[in-house]
Coordinates of C-alpha atoms in Angstrom, one line a residue:
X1347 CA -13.5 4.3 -23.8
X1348 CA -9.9 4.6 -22.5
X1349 CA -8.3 8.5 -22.4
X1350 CA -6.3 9.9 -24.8
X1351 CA -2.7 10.4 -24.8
X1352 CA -3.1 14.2 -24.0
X1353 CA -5.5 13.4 -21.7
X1354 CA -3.5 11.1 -19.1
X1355 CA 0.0 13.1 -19.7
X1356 CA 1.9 10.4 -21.6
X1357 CA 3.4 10.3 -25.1
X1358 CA 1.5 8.3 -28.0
X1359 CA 3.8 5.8 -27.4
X1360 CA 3.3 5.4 -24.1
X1361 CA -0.4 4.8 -24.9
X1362 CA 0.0 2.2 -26.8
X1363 CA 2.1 0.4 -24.2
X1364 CA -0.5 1.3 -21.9
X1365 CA -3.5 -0.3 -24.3
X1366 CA -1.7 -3.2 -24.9
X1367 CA -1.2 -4.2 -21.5
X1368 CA -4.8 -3.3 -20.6
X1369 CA -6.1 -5.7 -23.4
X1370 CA -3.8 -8.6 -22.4
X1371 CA -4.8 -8.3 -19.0
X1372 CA -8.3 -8.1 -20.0
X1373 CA -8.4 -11.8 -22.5
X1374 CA -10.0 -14.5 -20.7
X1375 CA -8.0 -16.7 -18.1
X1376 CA -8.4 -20.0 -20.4
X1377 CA -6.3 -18.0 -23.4
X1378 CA -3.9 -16.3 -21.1
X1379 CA -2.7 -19.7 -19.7
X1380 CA -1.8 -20.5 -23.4
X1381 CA 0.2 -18.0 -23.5
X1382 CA 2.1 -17.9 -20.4
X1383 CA 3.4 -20.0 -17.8
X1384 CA 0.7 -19.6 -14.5
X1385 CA 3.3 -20.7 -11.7
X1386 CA 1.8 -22.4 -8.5
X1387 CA 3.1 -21.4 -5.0
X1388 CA 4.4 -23.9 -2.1
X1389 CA 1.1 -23.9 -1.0
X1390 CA -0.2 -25.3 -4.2
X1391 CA -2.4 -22.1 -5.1
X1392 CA -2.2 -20.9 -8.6
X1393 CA -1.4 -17.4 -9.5
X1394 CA -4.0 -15.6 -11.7
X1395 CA -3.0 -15.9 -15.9
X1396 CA -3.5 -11.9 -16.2
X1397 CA -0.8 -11.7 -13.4
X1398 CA 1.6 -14.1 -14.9
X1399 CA 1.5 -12.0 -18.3
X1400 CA 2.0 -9.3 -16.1
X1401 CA 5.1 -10.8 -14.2
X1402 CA 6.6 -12.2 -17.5
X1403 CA 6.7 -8.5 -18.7
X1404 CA 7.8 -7.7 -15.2
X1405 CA 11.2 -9.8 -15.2
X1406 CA 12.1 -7.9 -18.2
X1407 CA 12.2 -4.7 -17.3
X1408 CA 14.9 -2.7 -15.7
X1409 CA 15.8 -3.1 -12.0
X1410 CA 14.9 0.4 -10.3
X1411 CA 17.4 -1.1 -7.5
X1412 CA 20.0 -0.7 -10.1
X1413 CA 19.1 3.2 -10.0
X1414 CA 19.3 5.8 -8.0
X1415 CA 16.8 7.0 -5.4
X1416 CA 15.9 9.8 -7.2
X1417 CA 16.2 8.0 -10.8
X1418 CA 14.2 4.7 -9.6
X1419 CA 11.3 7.6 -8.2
X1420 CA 10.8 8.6 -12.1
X1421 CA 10.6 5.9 -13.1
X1422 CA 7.8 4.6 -10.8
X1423 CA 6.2 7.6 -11.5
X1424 CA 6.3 7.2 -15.2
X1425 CA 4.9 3.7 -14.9
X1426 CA 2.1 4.5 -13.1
X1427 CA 1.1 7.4 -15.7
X1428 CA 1.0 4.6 -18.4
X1429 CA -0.3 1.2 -16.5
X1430 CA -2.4 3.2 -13.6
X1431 CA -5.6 3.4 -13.1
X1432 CA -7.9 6.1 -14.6
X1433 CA -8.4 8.6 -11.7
X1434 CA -11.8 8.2 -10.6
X1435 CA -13.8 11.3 -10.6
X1436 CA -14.1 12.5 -6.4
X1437 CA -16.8 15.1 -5.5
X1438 CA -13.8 17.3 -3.6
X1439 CA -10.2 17.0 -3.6
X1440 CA -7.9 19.5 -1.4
X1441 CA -4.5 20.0 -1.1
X1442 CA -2.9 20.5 2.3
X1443 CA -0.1 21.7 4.2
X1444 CA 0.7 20.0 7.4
X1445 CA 2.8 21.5 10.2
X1446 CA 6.2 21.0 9.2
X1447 CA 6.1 21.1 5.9
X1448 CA 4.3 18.1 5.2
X1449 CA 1.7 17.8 1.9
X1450 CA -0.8 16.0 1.7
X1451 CA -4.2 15.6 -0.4
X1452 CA -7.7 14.4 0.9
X1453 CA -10.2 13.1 -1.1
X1454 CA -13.8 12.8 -0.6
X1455 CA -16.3 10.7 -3.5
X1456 CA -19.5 12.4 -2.4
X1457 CA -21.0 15.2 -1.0
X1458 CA -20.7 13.3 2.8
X1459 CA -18.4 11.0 3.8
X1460 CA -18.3 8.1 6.5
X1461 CA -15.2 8.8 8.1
X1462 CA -11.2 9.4 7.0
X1463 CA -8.4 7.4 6.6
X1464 CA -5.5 8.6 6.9
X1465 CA -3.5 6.5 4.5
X1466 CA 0.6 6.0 4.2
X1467 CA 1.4 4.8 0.9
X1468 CA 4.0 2.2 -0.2
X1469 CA 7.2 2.2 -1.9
X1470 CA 9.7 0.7 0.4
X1471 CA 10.4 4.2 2.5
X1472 CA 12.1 5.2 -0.7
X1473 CA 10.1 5.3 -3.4
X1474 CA 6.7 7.1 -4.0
X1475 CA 4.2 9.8 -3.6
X1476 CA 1.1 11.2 -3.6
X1477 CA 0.5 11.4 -7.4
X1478 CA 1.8 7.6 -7.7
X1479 CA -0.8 6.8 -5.3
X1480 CA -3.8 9.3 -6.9
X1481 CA -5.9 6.8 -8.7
X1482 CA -5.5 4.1 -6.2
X1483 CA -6.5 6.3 -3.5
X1484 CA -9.6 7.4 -5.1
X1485 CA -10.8 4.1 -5.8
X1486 CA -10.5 3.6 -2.4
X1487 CA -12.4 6.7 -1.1
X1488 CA -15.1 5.8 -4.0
X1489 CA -15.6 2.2 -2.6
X1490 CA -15.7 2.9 1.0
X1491 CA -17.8 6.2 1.2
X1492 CA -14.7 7.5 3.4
X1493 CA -12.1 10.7 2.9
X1494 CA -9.1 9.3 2.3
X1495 CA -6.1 11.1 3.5
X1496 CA -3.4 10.6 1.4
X1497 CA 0.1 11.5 3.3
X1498 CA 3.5 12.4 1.6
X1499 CA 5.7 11.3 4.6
X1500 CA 9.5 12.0 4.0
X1501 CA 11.7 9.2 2.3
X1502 CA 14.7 7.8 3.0
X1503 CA 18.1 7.9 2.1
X1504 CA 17.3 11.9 2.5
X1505 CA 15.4 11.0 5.6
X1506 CA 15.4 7.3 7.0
X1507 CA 14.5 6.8 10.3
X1508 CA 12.1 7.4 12.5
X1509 CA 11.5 10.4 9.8
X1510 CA 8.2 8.8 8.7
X1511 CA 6.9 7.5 11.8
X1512 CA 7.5 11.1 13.3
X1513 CA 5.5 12.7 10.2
X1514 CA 2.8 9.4 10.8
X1515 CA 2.3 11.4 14.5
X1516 CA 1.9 14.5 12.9
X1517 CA -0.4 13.8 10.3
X1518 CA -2.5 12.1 13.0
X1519 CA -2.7 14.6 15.1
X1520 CA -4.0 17.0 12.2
X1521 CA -6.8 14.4 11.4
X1522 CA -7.8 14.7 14.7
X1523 CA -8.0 18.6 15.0
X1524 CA -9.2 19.1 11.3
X1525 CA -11.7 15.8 11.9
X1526 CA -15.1 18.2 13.1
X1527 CA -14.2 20.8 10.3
X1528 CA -14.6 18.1 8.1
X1529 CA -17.7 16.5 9.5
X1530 CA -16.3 13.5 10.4
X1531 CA -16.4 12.2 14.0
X1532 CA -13.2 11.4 15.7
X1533 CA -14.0 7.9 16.9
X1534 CA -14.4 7.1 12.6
X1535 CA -10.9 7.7 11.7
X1536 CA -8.6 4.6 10.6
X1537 CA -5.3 4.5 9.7
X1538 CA -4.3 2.5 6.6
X1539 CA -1.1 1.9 4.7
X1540 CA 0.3 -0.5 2.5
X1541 CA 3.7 -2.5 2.5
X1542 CA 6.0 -0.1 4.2
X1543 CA 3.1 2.3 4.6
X1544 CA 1.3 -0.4 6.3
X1545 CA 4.6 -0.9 8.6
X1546 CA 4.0 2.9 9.2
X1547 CA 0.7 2.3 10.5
X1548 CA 1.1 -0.3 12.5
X1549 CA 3.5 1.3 14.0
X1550 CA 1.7 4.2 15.3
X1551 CA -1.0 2.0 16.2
X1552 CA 0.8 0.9 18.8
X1553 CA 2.5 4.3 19.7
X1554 CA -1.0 5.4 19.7
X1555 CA -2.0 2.7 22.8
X1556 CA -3.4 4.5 25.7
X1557 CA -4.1 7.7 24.2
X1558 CA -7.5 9.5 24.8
X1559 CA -7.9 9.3 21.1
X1560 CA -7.0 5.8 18.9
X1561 CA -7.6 5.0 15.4
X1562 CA -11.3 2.8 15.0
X1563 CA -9.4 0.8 13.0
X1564 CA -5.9 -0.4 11.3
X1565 CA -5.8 -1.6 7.6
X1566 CA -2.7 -3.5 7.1
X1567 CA -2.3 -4.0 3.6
X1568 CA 0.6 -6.8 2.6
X1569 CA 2.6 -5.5 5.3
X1570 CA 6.1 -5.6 6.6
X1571 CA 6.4 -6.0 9.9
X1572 CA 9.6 -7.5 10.5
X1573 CA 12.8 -6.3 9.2
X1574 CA 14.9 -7.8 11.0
X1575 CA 14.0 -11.5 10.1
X1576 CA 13.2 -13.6 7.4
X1577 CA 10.1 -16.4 7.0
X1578 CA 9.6 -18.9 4.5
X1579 CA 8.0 -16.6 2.2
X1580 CA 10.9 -14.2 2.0
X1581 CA 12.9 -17.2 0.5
X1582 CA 10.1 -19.0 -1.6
X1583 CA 9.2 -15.5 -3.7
X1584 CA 12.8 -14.5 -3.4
X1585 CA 13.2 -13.9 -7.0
X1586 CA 9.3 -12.0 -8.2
X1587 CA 9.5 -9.8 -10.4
X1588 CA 7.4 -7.8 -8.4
X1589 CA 9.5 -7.6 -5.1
X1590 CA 13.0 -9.4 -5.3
X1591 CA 15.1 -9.7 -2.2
X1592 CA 17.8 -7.8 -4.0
X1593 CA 15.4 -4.7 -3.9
X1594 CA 14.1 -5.2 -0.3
X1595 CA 17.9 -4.8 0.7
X1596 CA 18.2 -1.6 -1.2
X1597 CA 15.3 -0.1 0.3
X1598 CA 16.5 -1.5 4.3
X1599 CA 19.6 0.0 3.5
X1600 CA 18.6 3.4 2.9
X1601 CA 15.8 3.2 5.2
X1602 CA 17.6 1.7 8.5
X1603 CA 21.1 1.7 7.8
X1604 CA 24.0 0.4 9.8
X1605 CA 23.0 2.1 13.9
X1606 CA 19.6 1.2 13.9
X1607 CA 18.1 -1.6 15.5
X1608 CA 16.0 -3.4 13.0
X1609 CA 14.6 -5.3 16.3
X1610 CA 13.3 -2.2 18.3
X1611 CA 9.3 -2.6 17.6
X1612 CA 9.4 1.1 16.3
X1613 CA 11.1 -0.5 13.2
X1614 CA 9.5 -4.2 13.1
X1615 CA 6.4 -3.8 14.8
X1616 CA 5.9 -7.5 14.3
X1617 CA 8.6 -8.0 17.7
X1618 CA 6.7 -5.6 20.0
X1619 CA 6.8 -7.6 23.6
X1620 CA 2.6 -6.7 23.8
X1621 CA 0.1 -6.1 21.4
X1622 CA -2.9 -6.2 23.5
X1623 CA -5.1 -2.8 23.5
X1624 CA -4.4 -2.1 20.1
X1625 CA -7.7 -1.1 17.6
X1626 CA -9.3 -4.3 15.2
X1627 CA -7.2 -4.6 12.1
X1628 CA -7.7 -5.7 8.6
X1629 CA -4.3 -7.8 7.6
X1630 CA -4.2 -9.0 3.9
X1631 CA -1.9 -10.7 2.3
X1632 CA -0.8 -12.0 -1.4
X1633 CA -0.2 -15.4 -2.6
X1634 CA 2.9 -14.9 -4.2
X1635 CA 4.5 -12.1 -2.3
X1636 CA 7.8 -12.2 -0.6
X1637 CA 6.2 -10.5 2.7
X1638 CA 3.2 -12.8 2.7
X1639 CA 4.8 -14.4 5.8
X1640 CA 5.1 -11.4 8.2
X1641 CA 1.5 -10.3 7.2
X1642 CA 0.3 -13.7 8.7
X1643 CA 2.1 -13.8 11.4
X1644 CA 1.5 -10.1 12.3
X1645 CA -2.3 -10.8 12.1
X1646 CA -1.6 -14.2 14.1
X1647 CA -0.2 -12.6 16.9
X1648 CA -2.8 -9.8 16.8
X1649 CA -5.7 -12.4 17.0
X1650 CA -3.6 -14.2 20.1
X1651 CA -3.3 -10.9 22.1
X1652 CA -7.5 -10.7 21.7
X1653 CA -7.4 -8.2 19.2
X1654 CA -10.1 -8.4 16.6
X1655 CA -8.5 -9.1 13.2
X1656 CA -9.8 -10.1 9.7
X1657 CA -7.5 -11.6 7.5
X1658 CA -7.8 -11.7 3.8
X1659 CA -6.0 -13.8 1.4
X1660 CA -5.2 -13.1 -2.0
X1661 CA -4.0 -16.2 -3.3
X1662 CA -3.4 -15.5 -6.9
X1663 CA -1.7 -11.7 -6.3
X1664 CA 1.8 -10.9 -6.0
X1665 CA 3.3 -7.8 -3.8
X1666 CA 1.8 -4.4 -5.1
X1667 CA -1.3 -5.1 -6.6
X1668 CA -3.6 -2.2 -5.3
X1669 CA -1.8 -0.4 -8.5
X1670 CA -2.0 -3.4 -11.0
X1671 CA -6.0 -2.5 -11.1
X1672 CA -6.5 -1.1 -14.3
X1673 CA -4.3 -4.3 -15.8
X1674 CA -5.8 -7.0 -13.5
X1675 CA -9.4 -7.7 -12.9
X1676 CA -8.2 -10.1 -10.1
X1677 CA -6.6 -7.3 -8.5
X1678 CA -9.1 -5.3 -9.1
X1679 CA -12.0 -7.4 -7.1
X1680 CA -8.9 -7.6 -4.6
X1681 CA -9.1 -4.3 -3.9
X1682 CA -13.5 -4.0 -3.7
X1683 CA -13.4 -6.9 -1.6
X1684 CA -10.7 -4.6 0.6
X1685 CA -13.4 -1.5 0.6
X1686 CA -16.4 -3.8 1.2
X1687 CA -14.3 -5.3 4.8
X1688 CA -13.8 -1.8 5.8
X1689 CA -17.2 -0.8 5.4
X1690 CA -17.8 -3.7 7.7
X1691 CA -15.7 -3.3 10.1
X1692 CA -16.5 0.5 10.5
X1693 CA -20.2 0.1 10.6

């Protein structure tokens, strides 16, 4: 039974929206392709009917590129209260203060845990935070058995970069020193992020090469890895409702404004000169996602430098859909079939 409107914080109109959108993602696929166009990618895969409601909605709405930082942050926020997933009940959850100033929140499912990841979220370096990323973070902790530590790096305009790659290093090196306290053994942490949060942690991945101490793993989840470029899948999905090219040039512009080199690896890991010695990664990738194209050839280019590397393709999702879970049961096995390849490749 879904919460009430007191319960999840939103107005009784806001649940509604929120119950509607649940139950239309919920009908079976035969009756959702009645009811919407399912579009069909160069490739010739199909998107899935729940996520074609869900982009038909999508092209609707106001563009948060049309706002301002701090407007567009709201708003996101607002959306995930109503569309989000439930929050998952975790057996601890603690707040912390990293040196600097830095928040952030770890979460743990059980009474033990088989490792941490220490997790960068996405929003474009400009949008997002830890309470956007709550639910999906616990499903994440609850499906892998791991902590999950959720960072609040800072955001551009206020801070663009190297802000968050400098507060990537520091929230690292607190994992480490905090890893024993929490029972966790240092050679089982990972580092995870997703879209610009997986730029973030491919990037100190490779910052990370040679140290004493390297993440087991890197989960690189629909990354971007080159900002500086533009592939075939930048053009094709130029115009989706989840990530429009119009919107990835408001967040580079705030994030790596006129001075910085969108080449230097630091920014576009995917144009590092060497990626050998980095730790086995887990690269995947949407369907219908503008930045399909640099997770594939960012995972290419790790298998060719000997790297171990699983890829996983999502052909029917669009960009963003480890929050469409509660509205897509595509997304939603997505996502399991994410946990289940980490469990894997941490064992």
């Amino acid at each position: 039974m879904s919460a009430s409107p007191a319960a999840t914080g939103i107005s009784v109109g806001e649940w509604i929206q929120r119950q509607l959108g649940i139950g239309m993602g919920r009908l079976p696929a035969s009756l959702l392709k009645r009811l919407v166009d399912v579009p069909a990618n160069a490739d010739g895969e199909q998107m899935a009917p729940e996520i074609a409601m869900l982009m038909s909605g999508a092209a609707k709405a106001p563009d948060f590129s049309d706002l301002s930082p701090a407007e567009a942050r709201a708003a996101e926020l607002k959306g995930a209260r109503i569309f989000g997933e439930r929050p998952l009940p975790m057996g601890h959850v603690e707040e912390l203060e990293l040196p600097g100033g830095l928040a952030a929140t770890r979460y743990r499912a059980g009474t033990s845990s088989a490792g941490l990841v220490v997790y960068f979220h996405g929003g474009g370096f400009v949008l997002s935070n830890r309470a956007v990323y709550d639910a999906p973070l616990r499903f994440l902790a609850h499906h892998t058995g791991m902590d999950v530590l959720s960072v609040e790096y800072r955001l551009a305009p206020e801070n663009p970069y190297p802000a968050p790659h400098d507060d990537a290093m520091v929230a690292w090196e607190y994992a480490l020193t905090h890893a024993a306290r929490w029972g966790i053994p240092l050679d089982r942490i990972a580092v995870a992020g997703d879209s610009a949060g997986a730029n973030i942690a491919a990037v100190l991945t490779q910052r990370l090469r040679g140290h004493e101490r390297q993440p087991a793993l890197q989960v690189l989840i629909y990354p971007v890895t080159d900002l500086a470029g533009a592939r075939p899948s930048n053009r094709e999905f130029a115009d989706s409702p989840a990530l429009t090219a119009k919107q990835i040039a408001w967040f580079l512009d705030q994030y790596a404004p006129p001075g910085v080199d969108r080449t230097d690896p630091c920014v576009s890991p995917l144009l590092a000169d060497d990626l050998t010695g980095l730790p086995p990664a887990l690269v995947t990738v949407a369907g219908f996602d503008p930045l399909r194209d640099d997770g594939l050839a960012y995972a290419a280019r790790l298998t060719e430098s000997g790297i171990p590397t699983e890829l996983i393709r999502e052909p029917g999702l669009v960009h963003g859909y480890l929050t469409l879970t509660a509205l897509s049961t595509t997304s939603r096995d997505a996502v399991k079939r994410l946990a289940s390849a980490v469990v894997r490749a941490m064992a």
